[in-house]
Amino acid sequence: MSLYQQLGGEAAVNAAVDIFYRKVLQDERINRFFSGVDMEKQSAKQKAFLTMAFGGPNHYTGADMRRGHAHLVAQGLNDSHFDAVVEDLGATLKELGVSDALIAQVAAVAETTRNDVLGK
Ligand code: HEM
């Protein structure tokens, strides 16, 4: 069974969206990056983010991740911010009762996007 399926597939993504988004917006280390973001598109973005982090079906490539975050890199986005997002994601999954082993797998999937997201 894939990681995405083990976590509960689309239902798990939907459950995580609100909790994750709240954590990110309350996180003083990173919330400035989200201040100008279109709120209507935000939910779809969060779902795309979580589906990707869960190792599920997504339509994004490394090039898309580079393009999608290049304006944030220009604003100073760096490893510390990436780490904060991974931490907020882990805390979200913990709240939803996901095991530490699965959370570690999700963090490992997120890691595969680090260089693209940070434009390295
Ligand atoms: C774990 C790695 C990450 C993944 C998988 C990821 C994924 C995504 C995806 C799929 C999008 C939507 C792109 C689109 O518009 O089609 C996006 C946009 C965005 N991401 Fe990330 N992201 C990651 C890390 C981060 C980090 C570390 C930050 C900032 C702390 C961040 C902030 C944003 C913002 C603000 C947008 C919206 C940009 C806009 O609409 O202007 N992301 N991300």
mmCIF file of C-alpha atoms and ligand atoms in Angstrom:
data_model
loop_
_atom_site.group_PDB
_atom_site.id
_atom_site.type_symbol
_atom_site.label_atom_id
_atom_site.label_comp_id
_atom_site.label_asym_id
_atom_site.label_seq_id
_atom_site.Cartn_x
_atom_site.Cartn_y
_atom_site.Cartn_z
ATOM 1 C CA MET A 1 0.000 0.000 0.000
ATOM 2 C CA SER A 2 1.348 3.457 -0.864
ATOM 3 C CA LEU A 3 2.127 6.031 1.806
ATOM 4 C CA TYR A 4 -0.798 8.111 0.508
ATOM 5 C CA GLN A 5 -3.173 5.163 0.959
ATOM 6 C CA GLN A 6 -1.753 4.293 4.390
ATOM 7 C CA LEU A 7 -2.469 7.844 5.549
ATOM 8 C CA GLY A 8 -6.064 7.616 4.330
ATOM 9 C CA GLY A 9 -5.904 9.079 0.820
ATOM 10 C CA GLU A 10 -7.984 12.107 -0.105
ATOM 11 C CA ALA A 11 -10.014 11.965 3.130
ATOM 12 C CA ALA A 12 -6.798 12.363 5.137
ATOM 13 C CA VAL A 13 -5.730 15.290 2.948
ATOM 14 C CA ASN A 14 -9.063 17.007 3.523
ATOM 15 C CA ALA A 15 -8.820 16.458 7.292
ATOM 16 C CA ALA A 16 -5.302 17.875 7.379
ATOM 17 C CA VAL A 17 -5.921 20.993 5.242
ATOM 18 C CA ASP A 18 -7.564 23.184 7.884
ATOM 19 C CA ILE A 19 -5.260 22.189 10.742
ATOM 20 C CA PHE A 20 -2.138 22.628 8.638
ATOM 21 C CA TYR A 21 -3.234 25.969 7.223
ATOM 22 C CA ARG A 22 -4.037 27.293 10.706
ATOM 23 C CA LYS A 23 -0.634 26.235 11.990
ATOM 24 C CA VAL A 24 1.202 27.848 9.081
ATOM 25 C CA LEU A 25 -0.695 31.140 9.422
ATOM 26 C CA GLN A 26 -0.009 31.242 13.176
ATOM 27 C CA ASP A 27 3.671 30.377 12.728
ATOM 28 C CA GLU A 28 5.605 33.634 13.065
ATOM 29 C CA ARG A 29 8.651 32.032 11.413
ATOM 30 C CA ILE A 30 6.870 31.655 8.052
ATOM 31 C CA ASN A 31 3.463 33.360 7.912
ATOM 32 C CA ARG A 32 4.854 36.453 6.157
ATOM 33 C CA PHE A 33 5.329 34.376 3.009
ATOM 34 C CA PHE A 34 1.587 33.695 2.862
ATOM 35 C CA SER A 35 0.387 37.252 3.489
ATOM 36 C CA GLY A 36 -0.266 38.220 -0.131
ATOM 37 C CA VAL A 37 -1.682 34.850 -1.212
ATOM 38 C CA ASP A 38 -5.123 34.587 -2.843
ATOM 39 C CA MET A 39 -7.335 32.994 -0.175
ATOM 40 C CA GLU A 40 -9.729 31.429 -2.692
ATOM 41 C CA LYS A 41 -6.933 29.548 -4.364
ATOM 42 C CA GLN A 42 -5.319 28.705 -1.049
ATOM 43 C CA SER A 43 -7.407 25.651 -0.243
ATOM 44 C CA ALA A 44 -6.586 24.050 -3.597
ATOM 45 C CA LYS A 45 -2.940 24.906 -3.046
ATOM 46 C CA GLN A 46 -2.950 23.310 0.394
ATOM 47 C CA LYS A 47 -4.523 20.166 -1.029
ATOM 48 C CA ALA A 48 -1.903 20.025 -3.771
ATOM 49 C CA PHE A 49 0.834 20.548 -1.176
ATOM 50 C CA LEU A 50 -0.461 17.815 1.128
ATOM 51 C CA THR A 51 -1.142 15.342 -1.672
ATOM 52 C CA MET A 52 2.428 15.795 -2.809
ATOM 53 C CA ALA A 53 3.843 15.509 0.729
ATOM 54 C CA PHE A 54 1.799 12.339 1.278
ATOM 55 C CA GLY A 55 3.347 10.793 -1.831
ATOM 56 C CA GLY A 56 -0.010 10.766 -3.626
ATOM 57 C CA PRO A 57 -0.981 11.589 -7.200
ATOM 58 C CA ASN A 58 0.099 15.093 -8.116
ATOM 59 C CA HIS A 59 0.737 17.018 -11.269
ATOM 60 C CA TYR A 60 3.731 18.993 -10.090
ATOM 61 C CA THR A 61 7.301 18.585 -11.271
ATOM 62 C CA GLY A 62 10.548 19.924 -9.861
ATOM 63 C CA ALA A 63 10.416 22.707 -12.439
ATOM 64 C CA ASP A 64 6.927 23.684 -11.222
ATOM 65 C CA MET A 65 8.159 23.733 -7.619
ATOM 66 C CA ARG A 66 11.046 26.000 -8.646
ATOM 67 C CA ARG A 67 8.770 28.368 -10.541
ATOM 68 C CA GLY A 68 6.069 28.292 -7.849
ATOM 69 C CA HIS A 69 8.440 29.371 -5.096
ATOM 70 C CA ALA A 70 10.979 31.528 -6.954
ATOM 71 C CA HIS A 71 9.278 34.762 -5.829
ATOM 72 C CA LEU A 72 9.525 33.516 -2.216
ATOM 73 C CA VAL A 73 13.229 32.675 -2.580
ATOM 74 C CA ALA A 74 13.629 36.285 -3.729
ATOM 75 C CA GLN A 75 11.978 37.287 -0.427
ATOM 76 C CA GLY A 76 14.488 35.254 1.567
ATOM 77 C CA LEU A 77 12.926 31.788 1.707
ATOM 78 C CA ASN A 78 15.593 29.413 3.060
ATOM 79 C CA ASP A 79 16.223 26.090 4.825
ATOM 80 C CA SER A 80 14.955 27.343 8.178
ATOM 81 C CA HIS A 81 11.564 28.162 6.624
ATOM 82 C CA PHE A 82 11.441 24.818 4.867
ATOM 83 C CA ASP A 83 12.195 23.093 8.194
ATOM 84 C CA ALA A 84 9.373 25.047 9.855
ATOM 85 C CA VAL A 85 6.857 23.878 7.230
ATOM 86 C CA VAL A 86 7.945 20.255 7.684
ATOM 87 C CA GLU A 87 7.596 20.707 11.458
ATOM 88 C CA ASP A 88 4.069 22.166 11.138
ATOM 89 C CA LEU A 89 3.129 19.315 8.837
ATOM 90 C CA GLY A 90 4.397 16.745 11.339
ATOM 91 C CA ALA A 91 2.490 18.433 14.186
ATOM 92 C CA THR A 92 -0.674 18.396 12.047
ATOM 93 C CA LEU A 93 -0.368 14.683 11.396
ATOM 94 C CA LYS A 94 0.382 14.009 15.079
ATOM 95 C CA GLU A 95 -2.878 15.768 15.980
ATOM 96 C CA LEU A 96 -4.689 13.506 13.529
ATOM 97 C CA GLY A 97 -3.284 10.412 15.230
ATOM 98 C CA VAL A 98 -0.777 9.456 12.544
ATOM 99 C CA SER A 99 2.102 7.262 13.771
ATOM 100 C CA ASP A 100 5.632 8.629 14.136
ATOM 101 C CA ALA A 101 6.821 6.111 11.522
ATOM 102 C CA LEU A 102 4.406 7.449 8.898
ATOM 103 C CA ILE A 103 5.184 11.056 9.850
ATOM 104 C CA ALA A 104 8.874 10.290 9.209
ATOM 105 C CA GLN A 105 7.951 8.946 5.770
ATOM 106 C CA VAL A 106 5.979 12.111 4.972
ATOM 107 C CA ALA A 107 8.947 14.242 6.046
ATOM 108 C CA ALA A 108 11.181 12.180 3.745
ATOM 109 C CA VAL A 109 8.859 12.843 0.782
ATOM 110 C CA ALA A 110 8.855 16.570 1.608
ATOM 111 C CA GLU A 111 12.674 16.477 1.652
ATOM 112 C CA THR A 112 12.735 15.379 -1.988
ATOM 113 C CA THR A 113 11.339 18.808 -2.942
ATOM 114 C CA ARG A 114 13.706 20.918 -0.806
ATOM 115 C CA ASN A 115 16.259 21.883 -3.468
ATOM 116 C CA ASP A 116 13.571 22.758 -6.018
ATOM 117 C CA VAL A 117 11.468 24.761 -3.546
ATOM 118 C CA LEU A 118 14.560 26.666 -2.373
ATOM 119 C CA GLY A 119 15.899 27.151 -5.910
ATOM 120 C CA LYS A 120 19.195 25.364 -5.188
HETATM 121 C C1 HEM B 1 7.558 20.801 1.602
HETATM 122 C C2 HEM B 1 7.805 21.368 0.428
HETATM 123 C C3 HEM B 1 6.789 22.174 -0.344
HETATM 124 C C4 HEM B 1 5.871 21.693 -1.228
HETATM 125 C C5 HEM B 1 5.649 20.232 -1.649
HETATM 126 C C6 HEM B 1 5.097 22.844 -1.686
HETATM 127 C C7 HEM B 1 4.068 22.773 -2.609
HETATM 128 C C8 HEM B 1 3.437 23.854 -3.147
HETATM 129 C C9 HEM B 1 2.470 23.780 -4.198
HETATM 130 C C10 HEM B 1 1.974 22.504 -4.875
HETATM 131 C C11 HEM B 1 2.098 25.042 -4.470
HETATM 132 C C12 HEM B 1 1.067 25.493 -5.496
HETATM 133 C C13 HEM B 1 1.760 25.964 -6.730
HETATM 134 C C14 HEM B 1 0.734 26.448 -7.704
HETATM 135 O O1 HEM B 1 0.323 27.602 -7.584
HETATM 136 O O2 HEM B 1 0.339 25.683 -8.567
HETATM 137 C C15 HEM B 1 2.819 25.926 -3.571
HETATM 138 C C16 HEM B 1 2.677 27.313 -3.490
HETATM 139 C C17 HEM B 1 3.111 28.071 -2.419
HETATM 140 N N1 HEM B 1 3.998 27.691 -1.457
HETATM 141 FE FE1 HEM B 1 4.792 25.844 -1.295
HETATM 142 N N2 HEM B 1 5.536 23.971 -1.050
HETATM 143 C C18 HEM B 1 6.563 23.616 -0.214
HETATM 144 C C19 HEM B 1 7.282 24.455 0.622
HETATM 145 C C20 HEM B 1 6.933 25.760 0.900
HETATM 146 C C21 HEM B 1 7.558 26.604 1.903
HETATM 147 C C22 HEM B 1 8.749 26.157 2.772
HETATM 148 C C23 HEM B 1 6.898 27.802 1.892
HETATM 149 C C24 HEM B 1 7.094 29.036 2.746
HETATM 150 C C25 HEM B 1 7.453 29.003 4.000
HETATM 151 C C26 HEM B 1 5.876 27.719 0.857
HETATM 152 C C27 HEM B 1 5.000 28.720 0.517
HETATM 153 C C28 HEM B 1 4.168 28.706 -0.569
HETATM 154 C C29 HEM B 1 3.333 29.840 -0.955
HETATM 155 C C30 HEM B 1 3.217 31.176 -0.227
HETATM 156 C C31 HEM B 1 2.678 29.440 -2.128
HETATM 157 C C32 HEM B 1 1.650 30.237 -2.921
HETATM 158 C C33 HEM B 1 2.341 31.181 -3.826
HETATM 159 C C34 HEM B 1 1.340 32.101 -4.441
HETATM 160 O O3 HEM B 1 0.216 31.675 -4.729
HETATM 161 O O4 HEM B 1 1.705 33.248 -4.640
HETATM 162 N N3 HEM B 1 5.930 26.476 0.286
HETATM 163 N N4 HEM B 1 3.627 25.165 -2.779
#
